[in-house]
Coordinates of C-alpha atoms and ligand atoms in Angstrom, one line a residue:
M1404 CA -13.8 25.7 18.6
H1405 CA -10.0 26.5 18.0
K1406 CA -8.6 28.7 20.8
D1407 CA -7.6 31.5 18.1
I1408 CA -11.2 31.7 16.8
Q1409 CA -13.2 34.4 17.9
E1410 CA -16.5 33.4 16.5
I1411 CA -17.8 31.0 13.9
L1412 CA -19.3 32.7 10.9
Y1413 CA -20.2 29.6 8.7
G1414 CA -20.3 26.1 10.0
E1415 CA -19.6 22.6 8.3
D1416 CA -23.4 22.2 7.5
K1417 CA -23.9 25.7 6.1
I1418 CA -20.7 25.5 3.8
Q1419 CA -21.6 22.2 2.4
K1420 CA -25.4 23.4 1.8
C1421 CA -24.0 26.4 0.1
V1422 CA -21.6 24.5 -1.9
A1423 CA -24.2 22.0 -3.1
E1424 CA -26.5 24.8 -4.2
L1425 CA -23.6 26.5 -6.1
G1426 CA -22.8 23.1 -7.8
A1427 CA -26.7 22.6 -8.8
Q1428 CA -26.7 26.0 -10.4
I1429 CA -23.7 25.4 -12.2
T1430 CA -25.0 22.2 -13.3
R1431 CA -28.1 23.9 -14.7
D1432 CA -26.2 26.6 -16.3
Y1433 CA -23.7 24.4 -18.3
K1434 CA -25.6 21.2 -18.8
Q1435 CA -26.7 22.0 -22.4
R1436 CA -23.3 23.1 -23.5
V1437 CA -21.6 20.2 -21.9
D1438 CA -23.9 17.8 -23.2
S1439 CA -23.3 19.0 -26.7
G1440 CA -19.4 18.4 -26.6
E1441 CA -18.2 21.5 -24.9
R1442 CA -15.5 21.5 -22.2
L1443 CA -16.1 22.8 -18.9
M1444 CA -13.2 23.5 -16.7
L1445 CA -12.9 24.7 -12.9
V1446 CA -9.7 26.5 -12.2
S1447 CA -8.8 27.0 -8.6
V1448 CA -6.0 29.5 -7.3
L1449 CA -3.9 27.7 -4.9
R1450 CA -3.8 27.4 -2.1
G1451 CA -6.8 28.4 -0.2
A1452 CA -9.5 27.8 -3.0
A1453 CA -8.4 24.1 -3.6
I1454 CA -10.4 22.9 -0.7
F1455 CA -13.6 24.8 -2.2
M1456 CA -13.1 23.5 -5.5
A1457 CA -12.7 19.9 -4.4
D1458 CA -15.9 20.0 -2.8
L1459 CA -17.6 22.2 -5.7
V1460 CA -16.7 19.7 -8.4
R1461 CA -18.4 17.0 -6.5
A1462 CA -21.5 18.9 -6.4
I1463 CA -21.5 19.5 -10.2
D1464 CA -23.3 16.6 -12.1
L1465 CA -21.5 17.0 -15.6
Q1466 CA -18.3 16.1 -17.2
V1467 CA -15.9 18.9 -15.6
E1468 CA -12.1 19.3 -15.7
M1469 CA -9.8 20.7 -13.0
D1470 CA -6.9 22.4 -13.0
Y1471 CA -4.7 25.0 -10.8
M1472 CA -2.8 28.3 -10.6
A1473 CA -0.9 29.5 -7.8
I1474 CA -0.7 33.5 -7.6
S1475 CA 0.9 35.4 -4.9
S1476 CA -0.9 38.7 -3.8
Y1477 CA -0.4 38.4 -0.1
G1478 CA 2.6 38.0 2.0
N1479 CA 2.0 36.4 5.5
G1480 CA 0.4 39.6 6.6
A1481 CA -3.6 40.1 6.7
K1482 CA -3.6 42.9 3.9
S1483 CA -3.3 42.5 0.1
S1484 CA -0.2 44.1 -1.3
G1485 CA -1.7 44.5 -4.7
V1486 CA 1.4 42.6 -6.2
V1487 CA 0.4 39.9 -8.2
R1488 CA 2.6 37.1 -9.5
I1489 CA 2.0 33.8 -11.2
L1490 CA 3.9 30.9 -9.1
K1491 CA 2.5 28.3 -11.1
D1492 CA 0.5 28.0 -14.3
L1493 CA -2.2 26.0 -15.8
S1494 CA -1.3 22.5 -17.0
S1495 CA -3.9 22.6 -19.8
E1496 CA -4.8 24.4 -22.9
I1497 CA -7.9 26.3 -22.4
R1498 CA -8.7 27.7 -25.9
G1499 CA -12.4 27.4 -26.5
C1500 CA -13.2 25.8 -23.0
H1501 CA -15.6 27.1 -20.6
I1502 CA -13.8 28.4 -17.6
I1503 CA -15.1 28.9 -14.1
V1504 CA -12.5 30.2 -11.8
A1505 CA -13.1 29.1 -8.1
E1506 CA -11.8 31.4 -5.5
D1507 CA -12.1 31.0 -1.8
I1508 CA -12.6 34.9 -1.0
L1509 CA -12.9 38.3 -3.0
D1510 CA -11.5 41.0 -1.1
S1511 CA -9.8 43.8 -2.7
G1512 CA -10.4 41.9 -6.2
L1513 CA -6.8 42.7 -7.1
T1514 CA -5.7 39.0 -7.5
L1515 CA -9.0 37.9 -9.4
K1516 CA -9.0 41.1 -11.6
Y1517 CA -5.4 40.3 -13.0
L1518 CA -6.1 36.6 -13.1
M1519 CA -9.2 37.3 -15.3
K1520 CA -7.3 39.3 -17.8
N1521 CA -4.5 36.7 -18.1
L1522 CA -7.1 33.9 -18.6
A1523 CA -9.1 35.8 -21.0
S1524 CA -6.2 36.5 -23.2
R1525 CA -5.9 32.5 -23.9
E1526 CA -9.3 32.8 -25.7
P1527 CA -11.5 30.5 -23.7
A1528 CA -15.1 30.0 -24.9
S1529 CA -16.4 32.0 -21.7
I1530 CA -15.1 32.8 -18.3
E1531 CA -17.0 33.3 -15.0
V1532 CA -16.3 33.4 -11.4
A1533 CA -17.3 31.1 -8.2
T1534 CA -16.2 32.7 -5.2
L1535 CA -17.3 31.2 -1.6
L1536 CA -17.1 34.3 0.0
R1537 CA -17.3 37.9 -0.9
K1538 CA -16.2 40.5 1.6
K1539 CA -18.3 43.5 1.9
T1540 CA -15.7 46.0 1.7
L1541 CA -15.8 49.6 0.3
Q1542 CA -12.8 49.1 -2.0
Q1543 CA -13.3 46.4 -4.3
A1544 CA -12.3 46.0 -7.9
K1545 CA -15.5 45.7 -10.0
I1546 CA -15.6 42.2 -11.0
D1547 CA -18.7 40.1 -12.2
C1548 CA -19.0 37.4 -9.9
R1549 CA -21.7 35.0 -11.3
Y1550 CA -21.7 32.6 -8.4
I1551 CA -21.4 33.9 -4.9
G1552 CA -21.6 31.8 -1.7
F1553 CA -21.8 34.1 1.4
E1554 CA -21.4 37.9 1.5
C1555 CA -19.2 38.3 4.5
P1556 CA -18.1 40.9 6.9
D1557 CA -14.9 42.9 6.6
Q1558 CA -12.9 40.9 9.2
F1559 CA -10.1 38.7 8.7
I1560 CA -11.4 35.1 8.6
V1561 CA -9.8 31.4 8.5
G1562 CA -10.7 28.1 7.8
Y1563 CA -12.1 25.8 5.0
G1564 CA -8.9 26.9 2.9
L1565 CA -8.4 30.5 4.3
D1566 CA -5.2 30.7 6.0
F1567 CA -3.4 33.0 8.4
A1568 CA 0.4 32.6 7.6
E1569 CA -0.2 29.1 6.3
R1570 CA -2.3 28.1 9.3
Y1571 CA -6.0 27.3 10.0
R1572 CA -6.6 26.0 6.5
N1573 CA -7.7 22.8 7.8
L1574 CA -10.5 24.0 10.0
P1575 CA -13.8 22.6 8.8
Y1576 CA -15.7 25.9 9.6
I1577 CA -14.9 29.6 8.8
G1578 CA -14.4 31.9 11.6
V1579 CA -13.0 35.4 12.6
L1580 CA -9.5 35.2 13.7
K1581 CA -8.8 36.8 17.1
P1582 CA -7.1 40.2 16.3
E1583 CA -4.3 39.6 19.0
V1584 CA -3.2 36.5 16.8
Y1585 CA -2.3 38.8 13.9
A1586 CA -1.7 42.1 15.9
G1587 CA 1.6 43.7 14.7
T1588 CA 1.9 41.8 11.4
T1589 CA -0.1 43.9 9.1
Ligands
IMP1334 P1 -7.6 40.2 -2.9 O1 -6.8 40.2 -4.2 O2 -7.5 41.3 -2.1 O3 -9.2 40.1 -3.5 O4 -7.2 38.8 -2.1 C1 -7.8 37.7 -2.1 C2 -6.9 36.6 -1.7 O5 -6.5 37.2 -0.3 C3 -7.7 35.3 -1.4 O6 -7.8 34.5 -2.1 C4 -7.2 35.2 0.0 O7 -6.0 34.1 -0.3 C5 -6.8 36.3 0.7 N1 -7.5 36.8 1.7 C6 -8.4 38.1 1.5 N2 -9.0 38.2 2.6 C7 -8.7 37.2 3.6 C8 -9.1 36.8 4.9 O8 -10.2 37.3 5.5 N3 -8.7 35.6 5.2 C9 -7.7 34.9 4.7 N4 -7.1 35.2 3.6 C10 -7.7 36.2 3.1
MG1335 MG1 -4.0 33.3 1.6

């Protein structure tokens, strides 16, 4: 285990099993529509969710497109600033397409709330959210998440795409960061 990690919450096997189940669920839910020629696209929010989406698409047994957006809501600190900016937009046209937004973690929900509104204005056929983690926190924007991997404790966690100041994204597991690592930065 990495020296900055206090505790592993979800190990590699647990994450893979969870992603496989989410993929199977999505396959069941969209099979009919995709088989009749409708488009399905997974959209991930860079950078954290790219790792989750890369695994998730491989667990979906349907024709599926991938696209990316980059949004900033966090600085390098551990708390959401509530300020959301589009840094990179989708490359594809999504009108009439079934969209699933793949998120790494839902915390305040501010990022996702903004993103959903933005995507909805482009008139996709439908829009759902698949989040690997949802933090159990009191202050969370109301968001309908169709697919949720894990309900996680309200602690600052890293790994499997999640970072602290761009570090730890490449850890294959998800763990709680030792508070002394980010002390003084929030
Ligand atoms: P929200 O707008 O507060 O829901 O923030 C969502 C984004 O904040 C996620 O996509 C992550 O990039 C980041 N985030 C929230 N909680 C954590 C955490 O515990 N560790 C690392 N990043 C986090
Ligand atoms: Mg981040």
